[in-house]
Amino acid sequence: MSELASKKCVPCQGGIPPLKGNELMELQKHVSGWDIIEEHHLYKSFKFPNFTTALDFTNKVGEIAEAEGHHPRICLTWGKVEIKIFTHKIDGLTESDFILAAKIDTIK
């Protein structure tokens, strides 16, 4: 398990700048397969053998999101789930986004 997965997401109150450059690259090292898109959001696509398995995964992501109070964009289709994570309050990335990504990666 990633060190980030053991942390708790912290609600963003706004008024802080989003992470950029080296800060993002350092955090990305802890979340395998997640792409940083335009220094704005994290993205990862998960493949599954069928719709039911993809839906089960989506529901588990939802449970984590609710527990953390941090909600990603989720696109569910047959055999695939795409997840986009960013902090809406600042329209960019914070450490909490990487924490959520690490927690999602723990789903079996």
PDB file of N, CA, C and O in Angstrom, residues 60-101:
ATOM      1  N   LYS A  60     -17.312   0.670  -5.209  1.00  0.00           N
ATOM      2  CA  LYS A  60     -16.252   0.723  -4.195  1.00  0.00           C
ATOM      3  C   LYS A  60     -15.558   2.085  -4.213  1.00  0.00           C
ATOM      4  O   LYS A  60     -15.214   2.624  -3.158  1.00  0.00           O
ATOM      5  N   VAL A  61     -15.357   2.638  -5.407  1.00  0.00           N
ATOM      6  CA  VAL A  61     -14.779   3.986  -5.514  1.00  0.00           C
ATOM      7  C   VAL A  61     -15.711   4.977  -4.818  1.00  0.00           C
ATOM      8  O   VAL A  61     -15.268   5.861  -4.080  1.00  0.00           O
ATOM      9  N   GLY A  62     -17.003   4.825  -5.047  1.00  0.00           N
ATOM     10  CA  GLY A  62     -17.979   5.704  -4.412  1.00  0.00           C
ATOM     11  C   GLY A  62     -17.933   5.636  -2.898  1.00  0.00           C
ATOM     12  O   GLY A  62     -18.050   6.661  -2.213  1.00  0.00           O
ATOM     13  N   GLU A  63     -17.763   4.443  -2.352  1.00  0.00           N
ATOM     14  CA  GLU A  63     -17.666   4.280  -0.901  1.00  0.00           C
ATOM     15  C   GLU A  63     -16.442   5.003  -0.348  1.00  0.00           C
ATOM     16  O   GLU A  63     -16.512   5.677   0.681  1.00  0.00           O
ATOM     17  N   ILE A  64     -15.322   4.866  -1.038  1.00  0.00           N
ATOM     18  CA  ILE A  64     -14.099   5.566  -0.620  1.00  0.00           C
ATOM     19  C   ILE A  64     -14.313   7.074  -0.708  1.00  0.00           C
ATOM     20  O   ILE A  64     -13.957   7.821   0.211  1.00  0.00           O
ATOM     21  N   ALA A  65     -14.882   7.531  -1.800  1.00  0.00           N
ATOM     22  CA  ALA A  65     -15.107   8.971  -2.003  1.00  0.00           C
ATOM     23  C   ALA A  65     -15.974   9.552  -0.882  1.00  0.00           C
ATOM     24  O   ALA A  65     -15.679  10.627  -0.345  1.00  0.00           O
ATOM     25  N   GLU A  66     -17.032   8.838  -0.525  1.00  0.00           N
ATOM     26  CA  GLU A  66     -17.911   9.303   0.555  1.00  0.00           C
ATOM     27  C   GLU A  66     -17.168   9.336   1.887  1.00  0.00           C
ATOM     28  O   GLU A  66     -17.287  10.301   2.639  1.00  0.00           O
ATOM     29  N   ALA A  67     -16.401   8.295   2.165  1.00  0.00           N
ATOM     30  CA  ALA A  67     -15.650   8.233   3.421  1.00  0.00           C
ATOM     31  C   ALA A  67     -14.626   9.357   3.522  1.00  0.00           C
ATOM     32  O   ALA A  67     -14.378   9.890   4.599  1.00  0.00           O
ATOM     33  N   GLU A  68     -14.050   9.729   2.377  1.00  0.00           N
ATOM     34  CA  GLU A  68     -13.013  10.763   2.358  1.00  0.00           C
ATOM     35  C   GLU A  68     -13.580  12.176   2.164  1.00  0.00           C
ATOM     36  O   GLU A  68     -12.871  13.155   2.320  1.00  0.00           O
ATOM     37  N   GLY A  69     -14.849  12.256   1.752  1.00  0.00           N
ATOM     38  CA  GLY A  69     -15.430  13.574   1.480  1.00  0.00           C
ATOM     39  C   GLY A  69     -14.798  14.236   0.272  1.00  0.00           C
ATOM     40  O   GLY A  69     -14.726  15.453   0.172  1.00  0.00           O
ATOM     41  N   HIS A  70     -14.337  13.407  -0.669  1.00  0.00           N
ATOM     42  CA  HIS A  70     -13.645  13.919  -1.860  1.00  0.00           C
ATOM     43  C   HIS A  70     -14.142  13.089  -3.042  1.00  0.00           C
ATOM     44  O   HIS A  70     -13.963  11.874  -3.070  1.00  0.00           O
ATOM     45  N   HIS A  71     -14.787  13.725  -3.997  1.00  0.00           N
ATOM     46  CA  HIS A  71     -15.547  12.993  -5.009  1.00  0.00           C
ATOM     47  C   HIS A  71     -14.990  13.196  -6.419  1.00  0.00           C
ATOM     48  O   HIS A  71     -14.976  14.314  -6.926  1.00  0.00           O
ATOM     49  N   PRO A  72     -14.579  12.098  -7.050  1.00  0.00           N
ATOM     50  CA  PRO A  72     -14.037  12.170  -8.414  1.00  0.00           C
ATOM     51  C   PRO A  72     -15.161  12.156  -9.453  1.00  0.00           C
ATOM     52  O   PRO A  72     -16.311  11.851  -9.142  1.00  0.00           O
ATOM     53  N   ARG A  73     -14.790  12.457 -10.672  1.00  0.00           N
ATOM     54  CA  ARG A  73     -15.686  12.234 -11.799  1.00  0.00           C
ATOM     55  C   ARG A  73     -15.459  10.795 -12.252  1.00  0.00           C
ATOM     56  O   ARG A  73     -14.322  10.383 -12.445  1.00  0.00           O
ATOM     57  N   ILE A  74     -16.543  10.066 -12.423  1.00  0.00           N
ATOM     58  CA  ILE A  74     -16.455   8.657 -12.784  1.00  0.00           C
ATOM     59  C   ILE A  74     -17.278   8.416 -14.039  1.00  0.00           C
ATOM     60  O   ILE A  74     -18.444   8.780 -14.097  1.00  0.00           O
ATOM     61  N   CYS A  75     -16.656   7.796 -15.029  1.00  0.00           N
ATOM     62  CA  CYS A  75     -17.357   7.406 -16.251  1.00  0.00           C
ATOM     63  C   CYS A  75     -17.335   5.884 -16.322  1.00  0.00           C
ATOM     64  O   CYS A  75     -16.276   5.271 -16.421  1.00  0.00           O
ATOM     65  N   LEU A  76     -18.535   5.294 -16.253  1.00  0.00           N
ATOM     66  CA  LEU A  76     -18.688   3.840 -16.264  1.00  0.00           C
ATOM     67  C   LEU A  76     -19.287   3.405 -17.591  1.00  0.00           C
ATOM     68  O   LEU A  76     -20.288   3.953 -18.039  1.00  0.00           O
ATOM     69  N   THR A  77     -18.657   2.429 -18.222  1.00  0.00           N
ATOM     70  CA  THR A  77     -19.192   1.833 -19.435  1.00  0.00           C
ATOM     71  C   THR A  77     -18.848   0.344 -19.409  1.00  0.00           C
ATOM     72  O   THR A  77     -18.173  -0.116 -18.498  1.00  0.00           O
ATOM     73  N   TRP A  78     -19.299  -0.399 -20.383  1.00  0.00           N
ATOM     74  CA  TRP A  78     -19.049  -1.834 -20.406  1.00  0.00           C
ATOM     75  C   TRP A  78     -17.552  -2.107 -20.379  1.00  0.00           C
ATOM     76  O   TRP A  78     -16.806  -1.687 -21.268  1.00  0.00           O
ATOM     77  N   GLY A  79     -17.087  -2.760 -19.319  1.00  0.00           N
ATOM     78  CA  GLY A  79     -15.693  -3.183 -19.227  1.00  0.00           C
ATOM     79  C   GLY A  79     -14.676  -2.095 -18.947  1.00  0.00           C
ATOM     80  O   GLY A  79     -13.480  -2.350 -19.001  1.00  0.00           O
ATOM     81  N   LYS A  80     -15.145  -0.900 -18.619  1.00  0.00           N
ATOM     82  CA  LYS A  80     -14.173   0.182 -18.393  1.00  0.00           C
ATOM     83  C   LYS A  80     -14.740   1.225 -17.432  1.00  0.00           C
ATOM     84  O   LYS A  80     -15.923   1.543 -17.474  1.00  0.00           O
ATOM     85  N   VAL A  81     -13.854   1.721 -16.570  1.00  0.00           N
ATOM     86  CA  VAL A  81     -14.177   2.831 -15.684  1.00  0.00           C
ATOM     87  C   VAL A  81     -13.057   3.851 -15.832  1.00  0.00           C
ATOM     88  O   VAL A  81     -11.880   3.513 -15.726  1.00  0.00           O
ATOM     89  N   GLU A  82     -13.430   5.096 -16.115  1.00  0.00           N
ATOM     90  CA  GLU A  82     -12.465   6.189 -16.206  1.00  0.00           C
ATOM     91  C   GLU A  82     -12.694   7.129 -15.028  1.00  0.00           C
ATOM     92  O   GLU A  82     -13.836   7.471 -14.721  1.00  0.00           O
ATOM     93  N   ILE A  83     -11.599   7.515 -14.392  1.00  0.00           N
ATOM     94  CA  ILE A  83     -11.702   8.383 -13.221  1.00  0.00           C
ATOM     95  C   ILE A  83     -10.852   9.628 -13.430  1.00  0.00           C
ATOM     96  O   ILE A  83      -9.697   9.554 -13.849  1.00  0.00           O
ATOM     97  N   LYS A  84     -11.454  10.747 -13.106  1.00  0.00           N
ATOM     98  CA  LYS A  84     -10.803  12.055 -13.171  1.00  0.00           C
ATOM     99  C   LYS A  84     -10.910  12.684 -11.786  1.00  0.00           C
ATOM    100  O   LYS A  84     -12.010  12.758 -11.227  1.00  0.00           O
ATOM    101  N   ILE A  85      -9.784  13.098 -11.237  1.00  0.00           N
ATOM    102  CA  ILE A  85      -9.754  13.664  -9.891  1.00  0.00           C
ATOM    103  C   ILE A  85      -9.094  15.035  -9.928  1.00  0.00           C
ATOM    104  O   ILE A  85      -8.016  15.200 -10.496  1.00  0.00           O
ATOM    105  N   PHE A  86      -9.746  15.993  -9.303  1.00  0.00           N
ATOM    106  CA  PHE A  86      -9.147  17.293  -9.043  1.00  0.00           C
ATOM    107  C   PHE A  86      -9.922  17.957  -7.916  1.00  0.00           C
ATOM    108  O   PHE A  86     -10.996  17.498  -7.533  1.00  0.00           O
ATOM    109  N   THR A  87      -9.379  19.022  -7.371  1.00  0.00           N
ATOM    110  CA  THR A  87     -10.039  19.742  -6.292  1.00  0.00           C
ATOM    111  C   THR A  87     -10.831  20.894  -6.900  1.00  0.00           C
ATOM    112  O   THR A  87     -10.251  21.850  -7.422  1.00  0.00           O
ATOM    113  N   HIS A  88     -12.138  20.767  -6.848  1.00  0.00           N
ATOM    114  CA  HIS A  88     -13.029  21.727  -7.497  1.00  0.00           C
ATOM    115  C   HIS A  88     -12.862  23.142  -6.936  1.00  0.00           C
ATOM    116  O   HIS A  88     -12.899  24.118  -7.691  1.00  0.00           O
ATOM    117  N   LYS A  89     -12.678  23.249  -5.636  1.00  0.00           N
ATOM    118  CA  LYS A  89     -12.610  24.559  -4.962  1.00  0.00           C
ATOM    119  C   LYS A  89     -11.497  25.442  -5.524  1.00  0.00           C
ATOM    120  O   LYS A  89     -11.647  26.658  -5.572  1.00  0.00           O
ATOM    121  N   ILE A  90     -10.381  24.820  -5.960  1.00  0.00           N
ATOM    122  CA  ILE A  90      -9.270  25.608  -6.506  1.00  0.00           C
ATOM    123  C   ILE A  90      -9.037  25.305  -7.983  1.00  0.00           C
ATOM    124  O   ILE A  90      -8.096  25.815  -8.577  1.00  0.00           O
ATOM    125  N   ASP A  91      -9.882  24.449  -8.552  1.00  0.00           N
ATOM    126  CA  ASP A  91      -9.777  24.071  -9.969  1.00  0.00           C
ATOM    127  C   ASP A  91      -8.377  23.600 -10.337  1.00  0.00           C
ATOM    128  O   ASP A  91      -7.776  24.028 -11.312  1.00  0.00           O
ATOM    129  N   GLY A  92      -7.863  22.701  -9.506  1.00  0.00           N
ATOM    130  CA  GLY A  92      -6.527  22.150  -9.739  1.00  0.00           C
ATOM    131  C   GLY A  92      -6.259  21.019  -8.768  1.00  0.00           C
ATOM    132  O   GLY A  92      -7.184  20.454  -8.176  1.00  0.00           O
ATOM    133  N   LEU A  93      -4.994  20.694  -8.608  1.00  0.00           N
ATOM    134  CA  LEU A  93      -4.597  19.532  -7.812  1.00  0.00           C
ATOM    135  C   LEU A  93      -4.033  19.903  -6.439  1.00  0.00           C
ATOM    136  O   LEU A  93      -3.292  20.890  -6.304  1.00  0.00           O
ATOM    137  N   THR A  94      -4.396  19.082  -5.444  1.00  0.00           N
ATOM    138  CA  THR A  94      -3.845  19.171  -4.094  1.00  0.00           C
ATOM    139  C   THR A  94      -3.349  17.778  -3.702  1.00  0.00           C
ATOM    140  O   THR A  94      -3.606  16.797  -4.405  1.00  0.00           O
ATOM    141  N   GLU A  95      -2.707  17.683  -2.564  1.00  0.00           N
ATOM    142  CA  GLU A  95      -2.256  16.371  -2.093  1.00  0.00           C
ATOM    143  C   GLU A  95      -3.445  15.421  -1.922  1.00  0.00           C
ATOM    144  O   GLU A  95      -3.337  14.221  -2.175  1.00  0.00           O
ATOM    145  N   SER A  96      -4.592  15.936  -1.514  1.00  0.00           N
ATOM    146  CA  SER A  96      -5.774  15.086  -1.311  1.00  0.00           C
ATOM    147  C   SER A  96      -6.183  14.341  -2.579  1.00  0.00           C
ATOM    148  O   SER A  96      -6.710  13.228  -2.511  1.00  0.00           O
ATOM    149  N   ASP A  97      -5.947  14.926  -3.727  1.00  0.00           N
ATOM    150  CA  ASP A  97      -6.269  14.252  -4.983  1.00  0.00           C
ATOM    151  C   ASP A  97      -5.406  13.002  -5.156  1.00  0.00           C
ATOM    152  O   ASP A  97      -5.888  11.954  -5.599  1.00  0.00           O
ATOM    153  N   PHE A  98      -4.167  13.105  -4.782  1.00  0.00           N
ATOM    154  CA  PHE A  98      -3.254  11.963  -4.874  1.00  0.00           C
ATOM    155  C   PHE A  98      -3.576  10.925  -3.796  1.00  0.00           C
ATOM    156  O   PHE A  98      -3.452   9.721  -4.027  1.00  0.00           O
ATOM    157  N   ILE A  99      -4.013  11.386  -2.636  1.00  0.00           N
ATOM    158  CA  ILE A  99      -4.436  10.471  -1.579  1.00  0.00           C
ATOM    159  C   ILE A  99      -5.627   9.645  -2.067  1.00  0.00           C
ATOM    160  O   ILE A  99      -5.651   8.423  -1.924  1.00  0.00           O
ATOM    161  N   LEU A 100      -6.621  10.318  -2.673  1.00  0.00           N
ATOM    162  CA  LEU A 100      -7.781   9.602  -3.188  1.00  0.00           C
ATOM    163  C   LEU A 100      -7.369   8.605  -4.271  1.00  0.00           C
ATOM    164  O   LEU A 100      -7.835   7.457  -4.277  1.00  0.00           O
ATOM    165  N   ALA A 101      -6.484   9.001  -5.166  1.00  0.00           N
ATOM    166  CA  ALA A 101      -6.008   8.095  -6.216  1.00  0.00           C
ATOM    167  C   ALA A 101      -5.334   6.868  -5.589  1.00  0.00           C
ATOM    168  O   ALA A 101      -5.579   5.728  -6.012  1.00  0.00           O
TER     169      ALA A 101
END
